[in-house]
Structures are given as structure tokens and as C-alpha cells.
Short mmCIF file of C-alpha atoms in Angstrom, two decimals:
data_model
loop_
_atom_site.label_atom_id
_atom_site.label_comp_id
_atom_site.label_asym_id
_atom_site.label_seq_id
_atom_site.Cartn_x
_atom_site.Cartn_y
_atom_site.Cartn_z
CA UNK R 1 87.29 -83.52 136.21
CA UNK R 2 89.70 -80.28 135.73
CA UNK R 3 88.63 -78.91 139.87
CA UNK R 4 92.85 -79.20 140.30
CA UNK R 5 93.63 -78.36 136.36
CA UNK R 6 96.19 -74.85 136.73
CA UNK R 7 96.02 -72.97 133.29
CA UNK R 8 98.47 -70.40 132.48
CA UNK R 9 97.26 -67.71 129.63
CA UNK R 10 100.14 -65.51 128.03
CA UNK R 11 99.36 -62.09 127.34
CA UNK R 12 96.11 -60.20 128.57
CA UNK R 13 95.07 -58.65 125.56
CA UNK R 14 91.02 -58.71 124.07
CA UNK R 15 92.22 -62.46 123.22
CA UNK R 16 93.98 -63.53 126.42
CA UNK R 17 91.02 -62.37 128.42
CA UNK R 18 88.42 -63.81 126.74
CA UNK R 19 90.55 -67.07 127.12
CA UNK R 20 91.14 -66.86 130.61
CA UNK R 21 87.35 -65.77 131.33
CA UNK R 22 86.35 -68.95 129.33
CA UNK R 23 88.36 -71.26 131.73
CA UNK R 24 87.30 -68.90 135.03
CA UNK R 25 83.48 -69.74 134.06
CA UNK R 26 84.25 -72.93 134.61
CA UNK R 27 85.65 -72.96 137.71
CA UNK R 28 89.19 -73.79 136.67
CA UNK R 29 92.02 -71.81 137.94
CA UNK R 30 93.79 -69.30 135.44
CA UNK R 31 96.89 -67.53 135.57
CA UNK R 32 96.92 -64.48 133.30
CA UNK R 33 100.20 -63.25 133.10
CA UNK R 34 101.17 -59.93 131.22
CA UNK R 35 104.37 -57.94 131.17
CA UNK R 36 102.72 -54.62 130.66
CA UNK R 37 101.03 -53.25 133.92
CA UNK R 38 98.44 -51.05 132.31
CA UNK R 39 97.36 -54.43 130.32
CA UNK R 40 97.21 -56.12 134.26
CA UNK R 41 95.64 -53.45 135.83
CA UNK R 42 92.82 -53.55 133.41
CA UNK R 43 92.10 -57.18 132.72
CA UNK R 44 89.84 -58.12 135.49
CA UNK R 45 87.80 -54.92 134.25
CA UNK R 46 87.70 -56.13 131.15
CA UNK R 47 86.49 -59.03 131.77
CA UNK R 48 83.80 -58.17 134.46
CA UNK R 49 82.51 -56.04 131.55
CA UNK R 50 82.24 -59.25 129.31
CA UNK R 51 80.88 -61.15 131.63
CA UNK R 52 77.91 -58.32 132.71
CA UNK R 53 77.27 -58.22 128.88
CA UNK R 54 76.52 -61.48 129.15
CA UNK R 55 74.20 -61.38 131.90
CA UNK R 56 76.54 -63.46 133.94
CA UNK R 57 78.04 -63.36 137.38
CA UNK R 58 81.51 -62.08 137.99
CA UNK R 59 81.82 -65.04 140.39
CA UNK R 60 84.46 -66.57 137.77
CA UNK R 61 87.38 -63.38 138.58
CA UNK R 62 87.97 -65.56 141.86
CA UNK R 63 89.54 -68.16 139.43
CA UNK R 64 91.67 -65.65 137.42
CA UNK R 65 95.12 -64.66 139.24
CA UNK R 66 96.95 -62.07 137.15
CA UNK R 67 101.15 -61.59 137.15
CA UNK R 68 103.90 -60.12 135.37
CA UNK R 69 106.15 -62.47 136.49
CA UNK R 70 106.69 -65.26 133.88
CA UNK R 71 108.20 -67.96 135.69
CA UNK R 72 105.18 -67.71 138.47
CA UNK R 73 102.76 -67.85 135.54
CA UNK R 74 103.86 -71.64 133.61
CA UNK R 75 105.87 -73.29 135.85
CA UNK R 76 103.26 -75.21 137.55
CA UNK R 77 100.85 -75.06 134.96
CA UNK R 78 99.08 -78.02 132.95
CA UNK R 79 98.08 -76.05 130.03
CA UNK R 80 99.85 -72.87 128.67
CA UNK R 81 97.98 -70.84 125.98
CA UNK R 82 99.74 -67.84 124.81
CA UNK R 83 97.65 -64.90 123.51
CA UNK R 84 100.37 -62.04 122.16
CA UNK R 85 100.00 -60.37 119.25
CA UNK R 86 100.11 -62.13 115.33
CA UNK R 87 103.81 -61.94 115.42
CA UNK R 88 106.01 -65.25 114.62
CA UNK R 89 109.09 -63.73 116.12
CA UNK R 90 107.26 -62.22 119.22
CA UNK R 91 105.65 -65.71 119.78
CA UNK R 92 108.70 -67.60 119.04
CA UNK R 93 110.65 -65.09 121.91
CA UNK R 94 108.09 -66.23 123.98
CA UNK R 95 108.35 -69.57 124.02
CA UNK R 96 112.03 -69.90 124.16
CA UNK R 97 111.85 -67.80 127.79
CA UNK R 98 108.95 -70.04 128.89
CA UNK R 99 111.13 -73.36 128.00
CA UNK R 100 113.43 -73.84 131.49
CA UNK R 101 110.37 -73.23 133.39
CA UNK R 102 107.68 -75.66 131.79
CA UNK R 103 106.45 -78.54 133.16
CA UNK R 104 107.34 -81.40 130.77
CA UNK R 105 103.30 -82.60 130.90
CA UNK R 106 102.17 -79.26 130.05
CA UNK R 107 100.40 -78.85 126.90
CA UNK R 108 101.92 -76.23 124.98
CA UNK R 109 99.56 -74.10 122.78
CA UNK R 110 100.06 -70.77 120.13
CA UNK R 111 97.02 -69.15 119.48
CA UNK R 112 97.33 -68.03 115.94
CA UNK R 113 94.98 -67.38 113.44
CA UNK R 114 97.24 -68.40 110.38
CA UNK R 115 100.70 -68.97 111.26
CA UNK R 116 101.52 -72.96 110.94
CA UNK R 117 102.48 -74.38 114.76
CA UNK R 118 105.84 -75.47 112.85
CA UNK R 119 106.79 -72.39 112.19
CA UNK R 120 106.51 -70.56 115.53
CA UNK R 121 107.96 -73.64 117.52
CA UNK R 122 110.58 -74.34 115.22
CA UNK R 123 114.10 -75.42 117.13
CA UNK R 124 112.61 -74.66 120.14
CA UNK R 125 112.48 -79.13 121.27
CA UNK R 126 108.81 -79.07 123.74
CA UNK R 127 108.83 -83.19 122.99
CA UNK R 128 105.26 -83.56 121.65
CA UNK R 129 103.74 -81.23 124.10
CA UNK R 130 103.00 -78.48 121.72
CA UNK R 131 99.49 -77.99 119.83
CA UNK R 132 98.21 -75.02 117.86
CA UNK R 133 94.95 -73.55 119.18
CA UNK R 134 92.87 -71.10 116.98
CA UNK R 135 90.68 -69.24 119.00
CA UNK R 136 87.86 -67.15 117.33
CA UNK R 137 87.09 -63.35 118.63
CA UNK R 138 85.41 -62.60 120.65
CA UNK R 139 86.56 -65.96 122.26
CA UNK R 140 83.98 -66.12 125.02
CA UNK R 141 81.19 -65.73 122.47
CA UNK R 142 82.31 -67.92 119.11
CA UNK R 143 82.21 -71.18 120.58
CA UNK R 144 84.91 -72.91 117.80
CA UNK R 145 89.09 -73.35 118.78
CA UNK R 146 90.76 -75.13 115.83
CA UNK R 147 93.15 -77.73 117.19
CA UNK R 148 96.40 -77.69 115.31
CA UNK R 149 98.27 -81.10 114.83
CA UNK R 150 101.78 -80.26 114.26
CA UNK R 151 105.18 -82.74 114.27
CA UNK R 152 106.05 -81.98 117.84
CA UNK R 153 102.59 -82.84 118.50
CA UNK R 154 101.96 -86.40 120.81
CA UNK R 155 98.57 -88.13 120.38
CA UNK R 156 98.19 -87.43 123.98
CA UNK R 157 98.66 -83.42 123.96
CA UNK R 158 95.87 -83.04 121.16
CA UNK R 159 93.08 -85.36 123.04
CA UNK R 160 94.37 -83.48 126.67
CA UNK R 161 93.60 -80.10 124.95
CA UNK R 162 90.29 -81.01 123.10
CA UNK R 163 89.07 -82.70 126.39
CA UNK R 164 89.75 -79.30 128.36
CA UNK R 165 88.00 -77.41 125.73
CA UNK R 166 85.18 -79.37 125.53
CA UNK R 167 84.83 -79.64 129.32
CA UNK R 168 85.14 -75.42 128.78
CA UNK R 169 82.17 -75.27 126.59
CA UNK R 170 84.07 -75.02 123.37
CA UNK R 171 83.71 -76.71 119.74
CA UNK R 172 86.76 -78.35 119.03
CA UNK R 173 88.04 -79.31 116.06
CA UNK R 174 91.10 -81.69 115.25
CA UNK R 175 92.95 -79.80 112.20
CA UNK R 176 94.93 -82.71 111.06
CA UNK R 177 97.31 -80.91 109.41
CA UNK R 178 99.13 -77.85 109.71
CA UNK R 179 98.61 -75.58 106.89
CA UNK R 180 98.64 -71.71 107.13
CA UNK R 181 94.93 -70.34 108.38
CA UNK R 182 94.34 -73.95 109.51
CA UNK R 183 90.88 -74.41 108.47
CA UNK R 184 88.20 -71.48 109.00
CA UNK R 185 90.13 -68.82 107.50
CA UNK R 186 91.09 -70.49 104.68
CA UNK R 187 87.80 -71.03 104.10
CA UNK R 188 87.04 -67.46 104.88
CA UNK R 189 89.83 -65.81 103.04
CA UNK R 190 88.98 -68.06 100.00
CA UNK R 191 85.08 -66.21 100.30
CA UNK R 192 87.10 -62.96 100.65
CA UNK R 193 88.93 -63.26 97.60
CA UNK R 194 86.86 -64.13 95.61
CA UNK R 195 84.24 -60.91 97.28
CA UNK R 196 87.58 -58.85 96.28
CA UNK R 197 87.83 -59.89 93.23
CA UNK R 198 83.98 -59.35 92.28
CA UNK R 199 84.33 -55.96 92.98
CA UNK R 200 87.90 -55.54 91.53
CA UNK R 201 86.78 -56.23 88.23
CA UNK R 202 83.92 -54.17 88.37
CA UNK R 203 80.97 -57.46 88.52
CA UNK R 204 79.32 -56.17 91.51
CA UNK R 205 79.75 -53.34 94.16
CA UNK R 206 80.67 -53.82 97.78
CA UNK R 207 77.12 -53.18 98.94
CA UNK R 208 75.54 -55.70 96.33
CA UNK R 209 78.31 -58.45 97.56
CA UNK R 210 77.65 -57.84 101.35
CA UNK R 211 73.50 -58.00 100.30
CA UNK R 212 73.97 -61.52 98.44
CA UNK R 213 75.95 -63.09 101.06
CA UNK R 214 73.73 -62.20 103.98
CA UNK R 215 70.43 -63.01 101.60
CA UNK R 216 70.91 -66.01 100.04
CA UNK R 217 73.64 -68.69 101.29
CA UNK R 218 74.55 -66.59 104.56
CA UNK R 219 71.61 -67.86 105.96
CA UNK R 220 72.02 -71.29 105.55
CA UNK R 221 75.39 -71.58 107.26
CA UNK R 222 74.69 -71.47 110.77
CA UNK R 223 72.65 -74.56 110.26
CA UNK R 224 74.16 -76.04 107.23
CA UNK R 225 78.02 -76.12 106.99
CA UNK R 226 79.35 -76.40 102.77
CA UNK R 227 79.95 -80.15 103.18
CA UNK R 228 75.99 -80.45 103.97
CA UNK R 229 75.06 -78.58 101.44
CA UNK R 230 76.68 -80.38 98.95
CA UNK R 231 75.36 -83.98 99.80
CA UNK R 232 71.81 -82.07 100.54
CA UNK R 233 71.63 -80.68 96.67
CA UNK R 234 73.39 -83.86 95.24
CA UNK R 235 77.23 -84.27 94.32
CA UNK R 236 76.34 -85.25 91.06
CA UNK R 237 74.71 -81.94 90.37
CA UNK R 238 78.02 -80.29 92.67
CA UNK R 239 80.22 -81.78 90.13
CA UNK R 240 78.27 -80.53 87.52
CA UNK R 241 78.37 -76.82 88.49
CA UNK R 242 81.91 -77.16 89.26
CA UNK R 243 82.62 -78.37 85.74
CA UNK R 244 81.51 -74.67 84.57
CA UNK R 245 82.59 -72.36 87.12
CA UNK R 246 85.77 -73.31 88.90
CA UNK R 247 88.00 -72.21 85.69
CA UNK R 248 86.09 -68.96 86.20
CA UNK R 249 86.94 -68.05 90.02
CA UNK R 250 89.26 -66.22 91.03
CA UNK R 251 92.50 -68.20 91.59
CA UNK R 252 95.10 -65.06 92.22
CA UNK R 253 97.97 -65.48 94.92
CA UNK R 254 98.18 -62.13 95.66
CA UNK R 255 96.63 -59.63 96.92
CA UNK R 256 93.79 -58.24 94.49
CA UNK R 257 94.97 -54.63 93.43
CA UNK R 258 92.14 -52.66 94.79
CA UNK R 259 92.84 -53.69 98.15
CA UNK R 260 96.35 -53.07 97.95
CA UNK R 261 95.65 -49.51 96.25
CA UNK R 262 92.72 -49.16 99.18
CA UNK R 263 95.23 -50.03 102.11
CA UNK R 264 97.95 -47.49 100.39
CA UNK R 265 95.45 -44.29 101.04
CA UNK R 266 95.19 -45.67 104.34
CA UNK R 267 91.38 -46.41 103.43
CA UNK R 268 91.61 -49.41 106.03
CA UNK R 269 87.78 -49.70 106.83
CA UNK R 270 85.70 -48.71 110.09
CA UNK R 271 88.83 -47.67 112.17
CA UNK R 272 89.56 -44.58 109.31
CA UNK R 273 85.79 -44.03 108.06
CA UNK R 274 86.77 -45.94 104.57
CA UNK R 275 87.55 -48.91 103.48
CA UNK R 276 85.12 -50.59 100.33
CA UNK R 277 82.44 -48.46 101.88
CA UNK R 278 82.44 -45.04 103.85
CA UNK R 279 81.80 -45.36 108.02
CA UNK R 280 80.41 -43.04 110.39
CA UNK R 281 81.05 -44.02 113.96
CA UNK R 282 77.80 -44.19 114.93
CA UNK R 283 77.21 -46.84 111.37
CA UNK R 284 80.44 -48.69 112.76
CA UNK R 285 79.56 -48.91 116.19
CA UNK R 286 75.80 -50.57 114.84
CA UNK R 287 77.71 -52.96 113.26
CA UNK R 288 79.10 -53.90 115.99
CA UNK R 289 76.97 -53.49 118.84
CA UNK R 290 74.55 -56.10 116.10
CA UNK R 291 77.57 -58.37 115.70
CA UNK R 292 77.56 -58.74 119.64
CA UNK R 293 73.80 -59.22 120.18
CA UNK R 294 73.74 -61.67 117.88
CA UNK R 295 76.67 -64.20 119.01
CA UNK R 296 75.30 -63.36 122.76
CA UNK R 297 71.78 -64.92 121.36
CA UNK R 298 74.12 -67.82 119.63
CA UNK R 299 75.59 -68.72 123.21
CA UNK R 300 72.40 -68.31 125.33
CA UNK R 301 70.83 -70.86 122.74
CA UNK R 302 73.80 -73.04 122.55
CA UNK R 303 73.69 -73.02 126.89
CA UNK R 304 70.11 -74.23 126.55
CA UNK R 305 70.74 -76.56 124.34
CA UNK R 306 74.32 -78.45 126.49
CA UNK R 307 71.90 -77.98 129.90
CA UNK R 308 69.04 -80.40 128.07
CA UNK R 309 71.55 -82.46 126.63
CA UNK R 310 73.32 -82.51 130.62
#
């Protein structure tokens, strides 16, 4: 279906080559462009290195042809992802140097993990070929890309991109509208808050927090999204817990103060050996090396599961 499908990735960072090594697996040709050499020179290394974590052949680097030069990467290209770094002006320069060259059937995609489509595209006139496209990291390994409707979005660019992601092995999801963290981390964020706040005004500690999450509704999730839940224990009794706690949560709209007194010591979590709780690197690297294992074990079970279904 994609055997003649060119995809251009933009940027060969962690995220761009997880990208491009999601496409390669499939057999779909990848250009990986990067203006950095060091960042080229080690891409298909990094990648080989996912892919031998993953017990998987390197077979898919044949499909992956990496360039600095832009115009080479996107202007024959049907899709165009770009991977750079969370910045709306760096993204934005991007975009307006890829403009003369792009096809005007390319789909046009920002990955972003909270900056609205809108924003990043604004003035820059792709005629309903742009979407939004949240990949999760490691993107090889979480199989969910949020699909960001925005208004230079066509009908036609969001069902071409969730078609090649779902060809790709990936869970799309149509976000309908585009709101900042789209829909996963504003879920997420929402949970962290709240965590924050717990500890912030001195209810719980950080370990205690961590310990209820992972022992009580933590485990539910993988198997039983919020929405489930809710029909699963009633709405009538939903609406009746809600009537007692919602005043109660935490509804700040900024930053709670211990974080921002945390972040001012530079206690910024594993990568300075403090953050709410004190790392070694050997306790950091656990973390993880565990965090890997287990979303290895979640894609080995979800390969099963698409080869029955097949």
C-alpha cells in the first residue's frame, strides 16, 4: 500500500530517529535529514542500537537515507515530519525554508508535545496540508501519535496521515481540536499537578505519591483507560464523588511553588541527583533500564496480538 510512499523526517535527534526507524521497519523509504553532521554521522548507530534492543534486524537502515541538504530531503516527499527541538520559533524557521520546496500533496506534520499546530504554522499558507503529530518517547516503543486537527488542516491530510500510521504499527488518535498538550499531556500534566500539589502542601511525600499511583489505579490503566472506568463503577456514583471533591483539587494556573523553588537550586531530578527525591546513577539508570524492559514487553505483546489479528 505505501511500497512507493517517500517520507522525509526533519531533524535526527532521539525523536527523529525513532520516527524514521518506525517507517524503515516497515519497509517504507525515509529521508532523515539533519543539518548538524555529528547528529548524521551517528543516526544509523543509533538506531541499529534500538533496533538490537529490540531483538530486531537492522534490515530496516536500507530504507533510511540520511542528508544535510534540505531541499534533497522534502521536495519529493509525501509526508514530512519534523522532529527539532520544543521550540515554536525554531519550528516555525523550519517550515518557512521547507515551503518553496514542498510538494503541494505532501502532508505537513510538527511533532510537538504541547504547542497548538496554529501556532507554529501561523502565516506560513501550506493549504490544508498541515497536521500536528504527537509522537510519544521513545517513539519506536509507545505505540500512540496524537493527530492534531488544526484550521489549515483538509479532511484528506488527517485520514492520509492516520492511514500511514496505522499501516506503521501506530495508535492513532484524531485530536479534534487543537488545544495546547493536545490530549495525553493534558491529561498527564493535570495528574502532575495535582501529585505537585499533594506534596506542596505537605498531604503526602513524593515517595508515598509515586507508591499510590503505581499500587492502586496505575494498574488499571493499561487495560482500562478513565472513560472505562467511569461507566465500569457507574456515572451516577462518578457524579457523586465529583460533587465532594472537585472544589477540593487543585485548580492553580501556575506553577506550584515547590517546583519552581526546586528548579531554582537547579534540583532538576535524575540528570543533577535531585529533584523531589535524591538519585544515584546507578538508582536512575534502574529506572530506566525498567522503563525500557517494560514498553519492549508492551510491543512484543502488542506484535502478537496485530500478527493473530493479520
Amino acid at each position: 500500500m505505501f511500497e512507493s510512499t517517500k517520507v522525509a523526517v526533519l531533524g535526527a535527534g532521539l525523536m527523529g530517529c525513532g520516527i524514521a526507524q518506525v517507517f524503515a521497519c516497515k519497509q517504507i523509504a525515509v529521508t532523515l535529514y539533519d543539518p548538524y553532521a555529528t547528529a548524521r554521522d551517528t543516526a544509523k548507530d543509533k538506531i541499529a542500537s534500538n533496533l538490537e534492543i529490540m531483538s530486531l534486524s537492522t534490515d530496516a537502515l536500507q530504507y533510511i537515507n540520511v542528508v544535510g541538504d534540505l531541499q534533497q530531503a522534502v521536495s519529493d516527499a509525501d509526508f514530512i515530519i519534523e522532529a527539532v527541538p520544543e521550540k515554536r520559533e525554531l519550528k516555525q524557521q523550519l517550515f518557512s525554508r521547507i515551503r518553496p520546496y514542498t510538494k503541494s500533496t505532501a502532508v505537513v506534520a510538527s511533532n510537538t508535545s504541547v504547542i497548538p499546530i496554529k501556532e507554529i504554522f501561523e502565516g506560513l499558507h501550506f493549504e490544508n496540508q498541515v497536521v500536528g503529530t504527537h509522537w510519544w518517547n521513545p517513539p519506536y516503543l509507545v505505540p500512540l501519535v496524537e493527530v492534531v486537527q488544526t484550521d489549515q488542516s483538509s479532511d484528506e491530510a488527517i485520514e492520509k496521515m492516520m492511514t500511514l500510521l496505522k499501516y506503521a504499527g501506530k495508535e492513532p488518535v484524531h485530536v479534534k481540536k487543537d488545544v495546547p498538550g493536545f490530549v495525553g499531556n493534558r491529561m498527564q500534566h493535570a495528574l502532575w499537578r495535582e501529585a505537585i500539589a499533594l506534596i506542596n502542601d505537605g498531604v503526602c511525600s513524593a515517595e508515598g505519591v509515586d507508591a499510590v499511583v503505581k499500587n492502586s489505579f496505575g494498574l488499571r490503566l493499561p487495560v482500562l483507560g478513565p472513560i472505562e472506568n467511569a461507566d465500569l463503577v457507574g456515572l451516577d456514583l462518578t457524579l457523586d464523588i465529583h460533587n465532594v471533591i472537585l472544589e477540593s483539587l487543585n485548580n492553580d494556573t501556575q506553577p506550584a511553588d515547590i517546583l519552581k523553588h526546586k528548579v531554582d537550586k537547579k534540583e532538576w531530578g535524575m540528570k543533577t541527583g535531585k529533584g523531589f527525591k535524591t538519585w544515584t546513577e546507578e538508582e536512575a539508570q534502574e529506572v530506566k533500564v525498567n522503563l525500557s524492559k517494560y514498553l519492549i514487553e508492551v510491543q512484543k505483546r502488542k506484535g502478537h496480538k496485530d500478527e493473530k489479528e493479520s
